[in-house]
PDB file of C-alpha atoms in Angstrom:
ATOM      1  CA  UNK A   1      -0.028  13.459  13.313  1.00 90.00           C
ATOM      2  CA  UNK A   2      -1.533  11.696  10.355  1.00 93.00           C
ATOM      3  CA  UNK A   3      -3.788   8.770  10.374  1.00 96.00           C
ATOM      4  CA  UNK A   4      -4.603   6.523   7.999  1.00 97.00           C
ATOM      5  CA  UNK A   5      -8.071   4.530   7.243  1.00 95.00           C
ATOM      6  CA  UNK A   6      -7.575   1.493   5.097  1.00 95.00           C
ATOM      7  CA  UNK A   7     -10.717  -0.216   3.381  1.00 95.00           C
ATOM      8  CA  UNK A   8     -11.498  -2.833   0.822  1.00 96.00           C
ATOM      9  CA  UNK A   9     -10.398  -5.913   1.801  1.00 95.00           C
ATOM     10  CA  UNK A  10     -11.718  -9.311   1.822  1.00 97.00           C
ATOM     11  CA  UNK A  11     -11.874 -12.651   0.152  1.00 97.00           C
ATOM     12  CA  UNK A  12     -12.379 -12.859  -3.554  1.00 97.00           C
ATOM     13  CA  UNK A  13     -11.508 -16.163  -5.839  1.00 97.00           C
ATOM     14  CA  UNK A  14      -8.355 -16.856  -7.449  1.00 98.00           C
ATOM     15  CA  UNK A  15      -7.779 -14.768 -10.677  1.00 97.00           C
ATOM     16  CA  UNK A  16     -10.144 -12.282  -9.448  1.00 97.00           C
ATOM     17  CA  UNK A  17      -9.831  -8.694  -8.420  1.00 98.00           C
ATOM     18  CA  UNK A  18     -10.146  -6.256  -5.248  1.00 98.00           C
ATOM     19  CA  UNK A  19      -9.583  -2.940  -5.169  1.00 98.00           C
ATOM     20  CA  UNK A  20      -8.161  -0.948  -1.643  1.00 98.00           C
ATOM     21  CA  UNK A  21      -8.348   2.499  -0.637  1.00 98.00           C
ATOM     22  CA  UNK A  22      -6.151   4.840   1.910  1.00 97.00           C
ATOM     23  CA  UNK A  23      -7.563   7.595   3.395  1.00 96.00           C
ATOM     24  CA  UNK A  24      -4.897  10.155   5.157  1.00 95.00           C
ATOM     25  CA  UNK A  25      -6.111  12.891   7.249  1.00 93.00           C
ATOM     26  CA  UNK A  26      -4.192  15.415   9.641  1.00 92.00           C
ATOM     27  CA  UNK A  27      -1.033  16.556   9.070  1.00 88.00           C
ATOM     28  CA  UNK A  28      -0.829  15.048   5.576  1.00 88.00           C
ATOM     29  CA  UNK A  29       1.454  18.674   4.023  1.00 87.00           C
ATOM     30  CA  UNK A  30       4.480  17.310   5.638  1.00 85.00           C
ATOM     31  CA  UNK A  31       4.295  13.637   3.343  1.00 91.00           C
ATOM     32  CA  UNK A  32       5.455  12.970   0.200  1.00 91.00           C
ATOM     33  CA  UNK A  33       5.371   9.328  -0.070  1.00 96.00           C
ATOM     34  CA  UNK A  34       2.873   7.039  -0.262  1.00 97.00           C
ATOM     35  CA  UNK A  35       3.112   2.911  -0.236  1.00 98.00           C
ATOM     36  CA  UNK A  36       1.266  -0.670   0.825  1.00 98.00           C
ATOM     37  CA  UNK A  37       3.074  -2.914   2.447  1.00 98.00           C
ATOM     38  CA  UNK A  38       1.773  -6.543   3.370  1.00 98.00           C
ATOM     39  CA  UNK A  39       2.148  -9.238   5.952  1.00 97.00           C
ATOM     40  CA  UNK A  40       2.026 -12.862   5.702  1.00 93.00           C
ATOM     41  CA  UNK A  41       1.423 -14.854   9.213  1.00 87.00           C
ATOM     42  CA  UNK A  42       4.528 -15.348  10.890  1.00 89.00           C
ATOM     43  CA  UNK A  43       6.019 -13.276   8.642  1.00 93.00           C
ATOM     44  CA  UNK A  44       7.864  -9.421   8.676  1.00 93.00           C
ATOM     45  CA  UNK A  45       5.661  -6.754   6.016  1.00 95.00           C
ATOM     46  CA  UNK A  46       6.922  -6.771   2.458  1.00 97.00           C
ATOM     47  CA  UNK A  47       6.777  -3.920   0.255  1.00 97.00           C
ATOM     48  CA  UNK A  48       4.122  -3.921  -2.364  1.00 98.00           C
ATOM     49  CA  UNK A  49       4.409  -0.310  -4.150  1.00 98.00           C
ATOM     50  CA  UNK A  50       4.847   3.299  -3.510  1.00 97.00           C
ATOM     51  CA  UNK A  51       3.659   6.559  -5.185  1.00 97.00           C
ATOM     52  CA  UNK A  52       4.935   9.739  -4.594  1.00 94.00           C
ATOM     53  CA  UNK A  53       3.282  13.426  -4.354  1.00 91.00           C
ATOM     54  CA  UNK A  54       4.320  13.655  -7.800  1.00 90.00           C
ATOM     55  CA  UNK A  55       2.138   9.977  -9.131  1.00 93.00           C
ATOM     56  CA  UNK A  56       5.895   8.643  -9.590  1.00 95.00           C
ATOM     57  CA  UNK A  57       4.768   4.346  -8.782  1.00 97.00           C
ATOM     58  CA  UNK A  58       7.207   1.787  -7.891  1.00 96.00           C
ATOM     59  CA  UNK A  59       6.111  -2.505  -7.577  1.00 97.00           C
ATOM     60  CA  UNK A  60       7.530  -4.877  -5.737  1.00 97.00           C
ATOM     61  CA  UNK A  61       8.632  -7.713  -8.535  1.00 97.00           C
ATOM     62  CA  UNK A  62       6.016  -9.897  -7.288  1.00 96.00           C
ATOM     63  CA  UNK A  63       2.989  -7.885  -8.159  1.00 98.00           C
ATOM     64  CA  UNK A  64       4.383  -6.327 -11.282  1.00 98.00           C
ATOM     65  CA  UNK A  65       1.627  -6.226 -14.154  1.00 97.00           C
ATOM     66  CA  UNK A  66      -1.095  -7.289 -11.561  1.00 98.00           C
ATOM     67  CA  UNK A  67      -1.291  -4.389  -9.036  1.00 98.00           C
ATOM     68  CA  UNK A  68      -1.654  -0.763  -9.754  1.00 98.00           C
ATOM     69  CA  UNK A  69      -1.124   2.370  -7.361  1.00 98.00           C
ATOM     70  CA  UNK A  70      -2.877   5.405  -7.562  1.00 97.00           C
ATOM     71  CA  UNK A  71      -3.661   8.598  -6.171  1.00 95.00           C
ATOM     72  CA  UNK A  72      -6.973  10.706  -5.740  1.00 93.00           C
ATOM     73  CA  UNK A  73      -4.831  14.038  -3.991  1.00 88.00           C
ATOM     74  CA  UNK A  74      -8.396  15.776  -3.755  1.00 89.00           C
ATOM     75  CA  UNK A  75      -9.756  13.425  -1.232  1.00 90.00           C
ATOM     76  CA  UNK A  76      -6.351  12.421  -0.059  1.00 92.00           C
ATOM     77  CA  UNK A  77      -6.851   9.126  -1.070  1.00 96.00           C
ATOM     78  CA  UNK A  78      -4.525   6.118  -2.130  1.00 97.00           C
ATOM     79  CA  UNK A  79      -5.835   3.235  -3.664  1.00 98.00           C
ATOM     80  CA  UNK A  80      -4.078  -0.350  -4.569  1.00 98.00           C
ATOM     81  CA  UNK A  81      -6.181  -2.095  -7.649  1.00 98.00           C
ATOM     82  CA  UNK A  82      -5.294  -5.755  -7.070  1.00 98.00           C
ATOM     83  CA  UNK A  83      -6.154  -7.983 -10.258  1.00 98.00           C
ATOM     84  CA  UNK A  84      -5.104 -12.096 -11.318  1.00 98.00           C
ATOM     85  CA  UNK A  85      -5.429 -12.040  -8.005  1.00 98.00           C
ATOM     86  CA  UNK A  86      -3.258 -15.690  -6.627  1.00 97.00           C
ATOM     87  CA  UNK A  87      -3.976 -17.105  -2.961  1.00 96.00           C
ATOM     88  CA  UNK A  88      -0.314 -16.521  -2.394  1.00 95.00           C
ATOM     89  CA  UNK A  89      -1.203 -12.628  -2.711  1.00 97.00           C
ATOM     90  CA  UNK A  90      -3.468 -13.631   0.876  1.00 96.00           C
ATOM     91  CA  UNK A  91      -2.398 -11.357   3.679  1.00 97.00           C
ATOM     92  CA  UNK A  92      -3.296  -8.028   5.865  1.00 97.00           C
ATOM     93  CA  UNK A  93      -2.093  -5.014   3.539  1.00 98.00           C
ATOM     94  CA  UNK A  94      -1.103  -1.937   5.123  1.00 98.00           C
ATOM     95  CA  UNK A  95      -1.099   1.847   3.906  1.00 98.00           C
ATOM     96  CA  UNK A  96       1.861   3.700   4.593  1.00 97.00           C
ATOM     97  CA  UNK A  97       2.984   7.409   4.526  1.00 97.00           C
ATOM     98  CA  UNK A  98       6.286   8.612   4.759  1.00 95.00           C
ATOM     99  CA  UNK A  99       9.129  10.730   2.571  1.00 93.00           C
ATOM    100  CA  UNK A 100      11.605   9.719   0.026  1.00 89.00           C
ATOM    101  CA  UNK A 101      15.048   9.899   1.875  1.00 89.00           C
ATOM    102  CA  UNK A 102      18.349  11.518  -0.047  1.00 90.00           C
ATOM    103  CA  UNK A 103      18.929   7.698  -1.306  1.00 88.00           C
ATOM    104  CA  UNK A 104      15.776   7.364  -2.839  1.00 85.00           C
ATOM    105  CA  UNK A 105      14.541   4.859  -0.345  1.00 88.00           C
ATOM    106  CA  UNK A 106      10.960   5.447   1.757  1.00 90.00           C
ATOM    107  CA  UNK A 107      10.357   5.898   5.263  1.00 93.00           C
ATOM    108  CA  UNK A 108       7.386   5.557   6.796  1.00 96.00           C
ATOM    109  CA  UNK A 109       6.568   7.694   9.939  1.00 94.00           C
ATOM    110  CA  UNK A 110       2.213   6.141   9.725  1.00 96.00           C
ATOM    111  CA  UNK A 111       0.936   3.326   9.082  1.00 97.00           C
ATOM    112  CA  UNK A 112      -2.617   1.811   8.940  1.00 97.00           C
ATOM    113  CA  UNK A 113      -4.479  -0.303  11.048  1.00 96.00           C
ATOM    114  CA  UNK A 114      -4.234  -3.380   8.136  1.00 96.00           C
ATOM    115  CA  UNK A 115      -6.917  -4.747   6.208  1.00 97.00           C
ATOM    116  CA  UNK A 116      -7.462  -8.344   5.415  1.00 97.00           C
ATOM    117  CA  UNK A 117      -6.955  -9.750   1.723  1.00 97.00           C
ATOM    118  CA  UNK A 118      -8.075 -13.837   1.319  1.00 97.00           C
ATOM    119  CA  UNK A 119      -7.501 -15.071  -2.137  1.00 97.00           C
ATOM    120  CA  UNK A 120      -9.397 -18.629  -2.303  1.00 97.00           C
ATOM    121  CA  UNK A 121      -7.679 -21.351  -4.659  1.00 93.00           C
TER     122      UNK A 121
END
């Protein structure tokens, strides 16, 4: 098993910046990819970005240039810096860990609990 803590949420103003973190613990040998997802009310999760073991990042065309991936593998930690930060961006993000399939596509065996994101117009 693997479980994931997400922090660093909250409400910030529009055009500003937040900065989340995802820490895995347990069985954490056995992934090799990393990603945030997020969830608008009503709504199914969207894919925000990915990062694999090797620091290979992917975006989601709607946070391109604005959101950054990264990975701390010492403290098993994977952190989403959120900047020009719009109140459309406003929903509970989710950490994710998974492995790359043969078609280069992610699946996600963990998720987090969800942390909430307000962006205020």
């Amino acid at each position: 098993q693997v479980q994931l803590l997400e922090s660093g949420g909250g409400l910030v103003q529009a055009g500003g910046s937040l900065k989340l973190s995802c820490a895995a613990s347990g069985n954490i040998f056995r992934i090799t990819l990393m990603a945030w997802y997020r969830q608008f009310p009503g709504k199914q999760r969207d894919y925000v970005a990915r990062i694999t073991s090797g620091s290979i990042t992917n975006y989601a065309d709607s946070v391109k240039g604005r959101f950054t991936i990264s990975r701390d593998n010492a403290n098993n930690t994977v952190y989403l810096q959120m900047n020009s930060l719009k109140p459309e961006d406003t929903a509970v993000y989710y950490c994710a860990a998974g492995r790359l399939t043969q078609w280069g596509t992610g699946t996600y065996d963990y998720w987090g609990q969800g942390t909430q994101v307000t962006v205020s117009s």
